[in-house]
Coordinates of C-alpha atoms in Angstrom, one line a residue:
X1 CA -0.1 -0.3 -0.1
X2 CA 0.9 3.6 -0.8
X3 CA 0.6 5.9 2.3
X4 CA 0.3 9.9 0.8
X5 CA 1.5 12.3 3.1
X6 CA -1.3 15.5 2.2
X7 CA -1.4 18.2 4.8
X8 CA -2.9 20.5 2.4
X9 CA -6.5 22.1 4.1
X10 CA -7.5 23.1 0.4
X11 CA -10.6 21.5 -1.1
X12 CA -10.2 21.9 -4.4
X13 CA -6.4 20.7 -3.7
X14 CA -7.3 18.0 -2.1
X15 CA -10.4 16.6 -4.5
X16 CA -7.7 16.8 -7.4
X17 CA -5.2 15.0 -5.8
X18 CA -8.1 11.9 -5.3
X19 CA -8.8 12.2 -8.9
X20 CA -5.3 12.5 -10.3
X21 CA -4.1 9.2 -8.2
X22 CA -7.5 7.7 -9.8
X23 CA -6.3 8.4 -13.2
X24 CA -2.9 6.9 -12.9
X25 CA -2.6 3.4 -15.4
X26 CA -1.2 1.6 -12.2
X27 CA -2.2 -1.2 -9.8
X28 CA -1.5 0.4 -6.7
X29 CA -3.5 0.6 -3.3
X30 CA -3.4 4.4 -1.9
X31 CA -4.2 5.3 1.0
X32 CA -4.4 8.4 2.9
X33 CA -5.6 10.8 5.9
X34 CA -6.8 14.8 4.9
X35 CA -8.8 17.6 6.3
X36 CA -10.0 20.6 5.0
X37 CA -10.7 24.2 6.2
X38 CA -14.5 25.0 6.2
X39 CA -16.2 23.7 3.0
X40 CA -19.1 22.2 2.2
X41 CA -19.1 19.2 -0.2
X42 CA -21.7 18.1 -2.4
X43 CA -21.9 15.4 -4.3
X44 CA -21.9 14.7 -8.1
X45 CA -25.2 14.4 -8.7
X46 CA -26.5 17.3 -6.4
X47 CA -27.9 20.8 -7.3
X48 CA -25.5 23.2 -5.6
X49 CA -28.0 26.2 -5.4
X50 CA -30.4 23.8 -3.4
X51 CA -28.5 22.0 -1.1
X52 CA -27.0 25.3 1.4
X53 CA -27.4 28.3 2.9
X54 CA -25.8 30.4 0.6
X55 CA -26.0 33.3 3.0
X56 CA -24.6 32.1 5.8
X57 CA -21.8 30.5 4.0
X58 CA -20.8 33.5 2.7
X59 CA -21.0 35.4 5.9
X60 CA -18.9 33.1 7.6
X61 CA -16.2 32.5 4.4
X62 CA -17.4 28.8 3.9
X63 CA -16.1 27.2 0.4
X64 CA -18.4 25.3 -1.6
X65 CA -17.1 22.1 -3.8
X66 CA -18.2 19.3 -5.3
X67 CA -16.7 15.8 -5.8
X68 CA -16.8 13.0 -8.3
X69 CA -18.9 10.5 -5.9
X70 CA -22.4 10.5 -5.4
X71 CA -24.4 10.8 -2.2
X72 CA -25.2 14.1 -0.1
X73 CA -24.0 17.4 1.1
X74 CA -21.6 17.2 4.0
X75 CA -19.3 19.7 5.7
X76 CA -15.8 19.5 6.8
X77 CA -13.6 21.8 9.0
X78 CA -10.5 20.9 10.7
X79 CA -12.3 18.8 13.4
X80 CA -13.3 16.5 10.6
X81 CA -11.0 13.9 9.1
X82 CA -11.3 12.6 5.7
X83 CA -9.8 9.0 4.7
X84 CA -9.6 7.9 1.4
X85 CA -8.9 4.6 -0.3
X86 CA -7.9 3.8 -4.2
X87 CA -7.5 0.6 -5.0
X88 CA -7.5 -1.6 -8.2
X89 CA -11.3 -3.4 -8.8
X90 CA -12.8 -5.3 -11.6
X91 CA -15.9 -4.8 -10.4
X92 CA -17.2 -1.9 -12.7
X93 CA -20.9 -1.7 -11.8
X94 CA -21.8 -2.9 -8.1
X95 CA -20.5 -0.5 -5.4
X96 CA -18.5 -2.6 -2.0
X97 CA -19.0 -0.2 0.9
X98 CA -18.6 -2.7 3.1
X99 CA -14.7 -4.0 2.2
X100 CA -13.7 -0.2 3.3
X101 CA -15.7 0.5 6.0
X102 CA -14.6 -2.7 7.9
X103 CA -11.0 -1.6 7.9
X104 CA -12.0 1.8 9.4
X105 CA -14.5 -0.1 12.0
X106 CA -11.5 -2.6 12.9
X107 CA -8.8 0.3 13.1
X108 CA -11.2 1.8 15.7
X109 CA -12.0 -0.8 17.7
X110 CA -7.9 -1.4 18.4
X111 CA -8.4 2.4 19.6
X112 CA -11.4 1.5 22.0
X113 CA -13.9 2.6 19.9
X114 CA -16.8 0.2 19.1
X115 CA -18.2 1.5 15.9
X116 CA -21.0 -0.2 13.6
X117 CA -21.6 -0.5 9.8
X118 CA -25.2 0.6 9.2
X119 CA -27.5 1.1 6.0
X120 CA -26.0 2.2 2.4
X121 CA -22.8 4.0 4.1
X122 CA -22.8 5.2 7.7
X123 CA -20.5 4.5 10.4
X124 CA -22.4 4.8 14.2
X125 CA -21.9 4.7 17.5
X126 CA -24.7 4.2 20.1
X127 CA -27.0 4.1 17.5
X128 CA -25.6 8.1 16.3
X129 CA -24.0 8.8 13.1
X130 CA -20.1 10.1 13.1
X131 CA -18.8 8.8 9.8
X132 CA -21.0 8.6 6.0
X133 CA -18.8 7.3 2.8
X134 CA -19.0 7.4 -1.1
X135 CA -17.4 5.6 -4.3
X136 CA -16.7 5.9 -7.5
X137 CA -16.1 3.1 -9.6
X138 CA -14.0 3.3 -12.7
X139 CA -13.2 0.2 -15.4
X140 CA -10.4 -1.2 -13.3
X141 CA -10.4 1.0 -9.6
X142 CA -12.4 2.2 -7.0
X143 CA -12.4 5.5 -5.0
X144 CA -13.8 5.1 -1.6
X145 CA -13.7 8.4 0.7
X146 CA -15.3 9.2 4.0
X147 CA -15.9 11.6 6.7
X148 CA -15.3 11.0 10.5
X149 CA -16.9 13.6 12.9
X150 CA -14.3 13.8 15.3
X151 CA -14.3 17.4 17.1
X152 CA -16.6 19.2 14.2
X153 CA -18.8 22.5 14.9
X154 CA -22.2 20.4 14.6
X155 CA -23.9 24.2 14.9
X156 CA -21.8 25.1 11.3
X157 CA -23.0 22.0 10.3
X158 CA -26.7 22.1 10.8
X159 CA -26.5 25.8 9.7
X160 CA -24.8 25.0 6.4
X161 CA -26.9 22.3 5.5
X162 CA -30.1 24.0 5.6
X163 CA -31.2 25.6 2.5
X164 CA -32.9 28.9 2.4
X165 CA -36.8 28.6 2.8
X166 CA -37.7 29.3 -1.3
X167 CA -39.7 28.0 -3.5
X168 CA -37.2 25.9 -5.5
X169 CA -38.0 22.5 -7.0
X170 CA -34.8 20.7 -7.8
X171 CA -34.5 17.5 -9.9
X172 CA -31.5 15.9 -8.2
X173 CA -30.5 14.3 -4.9
X174 CA -31.4 16.1 -1.6
X175 CA -29.3 15.6 1.5
X176 CA -30.7 13.6 4.7
X177 CA -30.0 15.1 8.2
X178 CA -29.2 12.6 10.6
X179 CA -28.6 12.3 14.7
X180 CA -24.8 12.6 14.6
X181 CA -22.0 12.3 17.6
X182 CA -18.5 13.2 17.5
X183 CA -16.3 10.7 17.9
X184 CA -14.0 12.7 20.7
X185 CA -16.7 12.5 22.7
X186 CA -16.3 8.5 22.9
X187 CA -12.5 8.4 23.1
X188 CA -11.0 6.9 26.6
X189 CA -8.6 9.8 26.5
X190 CA -8.3 13.4 25.6
X191 CA -6.5 12.8 22.2
X192 CA -6.4 15.8 19.4
X193 CA -7.2 15.1 15.9
X194 CA -3.9 15.3 14.9
X195 CA -2.6 12.3 17.3
X196 CA -5.7 10.4 16.3
X197 CA -5.0 10.6 12.8
X198 CA -1.7 9.2 13.5
X199 CA -3.0 6.3 15.7
X200 CA -5.4 5.8 12.8
X201 CA -3.2 5.5 10.0
X202 CA -0.9 3.0 12.0
X203 CA -4.0 0.7 12.8
X204 CA -4.8 0.9 9.2
X205 CA -1.4 0.2 8.0
X206 CA -1.8 -3.7 9.5
X207 CA -4.1 -4.5 7.6
X208 CA -1.3 -4.5 4.6
X209 CA 1.9 -6.5 4.3
X210 CA 4.1 -3.0 3.5
X211 CA 3.5 0.2 3.2
X212 CA 5.5 3.0 1.7
X213 CA 5.4 6.1 2.9
X214 CA 5.3 9.0 -0.5
X215 CA 5.6 12.9 -0.5
X216 CA 3.7 14.1 -3.7
X217 CA 6.8 15.0 -6.0
X218 CA 6.9 18.6 -7.7
X219 CA 5.8 17.2 -11.0
X220 CA 2.9 15.3 -9.4
X221 CA 1.9 18.5 -7.3
X222 CA 1.9 20.6 -10.6
X223 CA -0.7 17.9 -12.0
X224 CA -3.0 18.2 -8.9
X225 CA -2.6 21.8 -9.2
X226 CA -3.4 21.9 -12.7
X227 CA -7.0 19.8 -11.8
X228 CA -7.4 21.9 -8.9
X229 CA -7.6 25.3 -11.4
X230 CA -9.1 23.7 -14.3
X231 CA -11.8 21.9 -12.4
X232 CA -12.5 22.1 -8.9
X233 CA -12.2 25.7 -8.4
X234 CA -14.4 26.5 -11.2
X235 CA -17.9 27.9 -11.3
X236 CA -18.6 25.4 -14.2
X237 CA -18.0 22.4 -11.9
X238 CA -19.2 23.3 -8.4
X239 CA -22.3 24.9 -10.1
X240 CA -22.8 24.8 -13.5
X241 CA -22.8 20.5 -12.8
X242 CA -26.1 21.3 -11.4
X243 CA -29.3 19.5 -12.6
X244 CA -32.0 21.7 -14.5
X245 CA -34.2 23.2 -11.9
X246 CA -37.1 25.8 -11.5
X247 CA -36.5 28.8 -8.8
X248 CA -38.9 31.5 -7.5
X249 CA -38.8 33.6 -4.8
X250 CA -41.2 36.5 -3.8
X251 CA -40.4 39.5 -1.6
X252 CA -42.1 42.7 -0.2
X253 CA -40.3 45.9 -0.4
X254 CA -41.0 49.2 1.4
X255 CA -42.6 51.8 -1.3
X256 CA -42.3 49.2 -3.8
X257 CA -45.0 46.6 -3.7
X258 CA -44.3 42.5 -4.1
X259 CA -42.0 41.3 -6.4
X260 CA -42.2 37.9 -7.7
X261 CA -39.0 36.2 -9.6
X262 CA -39.1 33.3 -11.3
X263 CA -36.2 31.1 -13.5
X264 CA -35.8 28.0 -15.1
X265 CA -32.1 27.4 -15.0
X266 CA -29.8 24.6 -16.2
X267 CA -26.1 24.1 -15.8
X268 CA -26.1 26.9 -13.8
X269 CA -27.2 29.3 -16.4
X270 CA -30.7 31.2 -16.5
X271 CA -33.0 29.9 -19.4
X272 CA -36.0 31.9 -18.7
X273 CA -36.8 34.7 -16.7
X274 CA -40.1 35.8 -15.7
X275 CA -40.9 39.2 -13.0
X276 CA -44.3 39.7 -12.0
X277 CA -46.1 41.4 -8.6
X278 CA -47.9 44.4 -7.6
X279 CA -44.7 46.4 -7.7
X280 CA -44.6 49.9 -8.9
X281 CA -42.5 51.2 -11.7
X282 CA -42.7 53.0 -15.1
X283 CA -40.3 50.8 -17.4
X284 CA -41.5 47.4 -18.7
X285 CA -40.1 44.5 -17.2
X286 CA -39.7 42.4 -19.9
X287 CA -36.6 44.2 -21.1
X288 CA -34.7 43.5 -17.8
X289 CA -36.2 39.6 -17.7
X290 CA -34.3 39.7 -21.6
X291 CA -31.1 41.0 -19.9
X292 CA -31.1 38.4 -17.3
X293 CA -31.4 35.5 -19.7
X294 CA -28.7 33.3 -20.7
X295 CA -26.7 34.9 -18.0
X296 CA -24.5 32.1 -15.5
X297 CA -26.2 32.5 -12.3
X298 CA -23.6 34.0 -9.9
X299 CA -23.9 37.4 -8.4
X300 CA -21.1 38.5 -10.5
X301 CA -22.7 37.8 -13.7
X302 CA -25.9 39.2 -12.5
X303 CA -24.3 42.1 -10.8
X304 CA -22.3 42.9 -14.3
X305 CA -25.8 42.7 -16.2
X306 CA -27.6 45.0 -14.0
X307 CA -25.2 47.9 -12.4
X308 CA -25.6 50.3 -15.2
X309 CA -29.2 49.8 -15.1
X310 CA -31.5 52.2 -13.3
X311 CA -33.7 49.9 -11.5
X312 CA -35.9 52.7 -9.9
X313 CA -37.1 53.1 -13.1
X314 CA -38.8 49.4 -13.4
X315 CA -38.6 49.3 -9.2
X316 CA -40.0 52.6 -7.4
X317 CA -37.5 53.0 -4.7
X318 CA -35.6 49.8 -5.5
X319 CA -31.9 49.4 -4.8
X320 CA -29.8 47.0 -6.2
X321 CA -29.2 45.1 -3.0
X322 CA -32.6 44.7 -2.5
X323 CA -33.0 43.6 -6.3
X324 CA -30.0 40.8 -5.8
X325 CA -31.8 39.4 -2.4
X326 CA -33.9 38.0 -4.9
X327 CA -31.8 35.6 -6.3
X328 CA -30.3 34.1 -3.2
X329 CA -26.6 33.7 -4.4
X330 CA -23.4 34.8 -2.8

């Protein structure tokens, strides 16, 4: 087994590292433990606009990233420890969660923690979830990765993974919130997450005849950073990969009235837009609707489109910030 030393807390780099190692034309088994700074990571089939509270994330400087595996949205911080396995596999269709989850359960048992594998992809202690996992199956390899809630901020998890209460009909995978627990509460002694990381790795090593501890070369770092830049940090991957969905929101503004905004979005782009309501305004809003069409659904692009427009011509006494509130985007 090859154990990869990776101390990066950059979610885009860490997701790029997984894909880089997965794409290598070899038969090696890779394993590593890693952490992200405050990030919500969504599954490959999820709707980025639907899964999280973007206003809360923006205020708290929390990153959004998309992984290549399925499943639901998860919150990462430095109190969360992630594990990744990449191994040869001839199984091109079926997922095998038990093979890798058993290694985690066995390692935790050696550390005095009685964990159980449950359902499709969860690990529990006393009936409460502390770990979830996901997989990506290729022609000859399998990627299995998961989270271990060690000392994460549970309040942040709840706040991030609660979407805004807008009228949103999404065709995708919605996150399921579960009762969770922190692994650190079940440890027999006080142990930092870095100490736990070291002990967990050593227990996993016992399942293999030999372990090579590797650091990435300059060439490998360049390849991973290219994936980071070209794919994992891009709007097209994180938001544009969202399924087609319909969005609508209504807000009432003083001295203006009620404004209803309805949009159809596909791949993160506004296909259709309709503005209705009992608001006062002189201009014909159909012109504004046409300007918004075909825009990327991001604050930057919408702001660029409407900055030069006199919104008060269309909506009496409405400010730019008021109008942007209708979009629920960071």
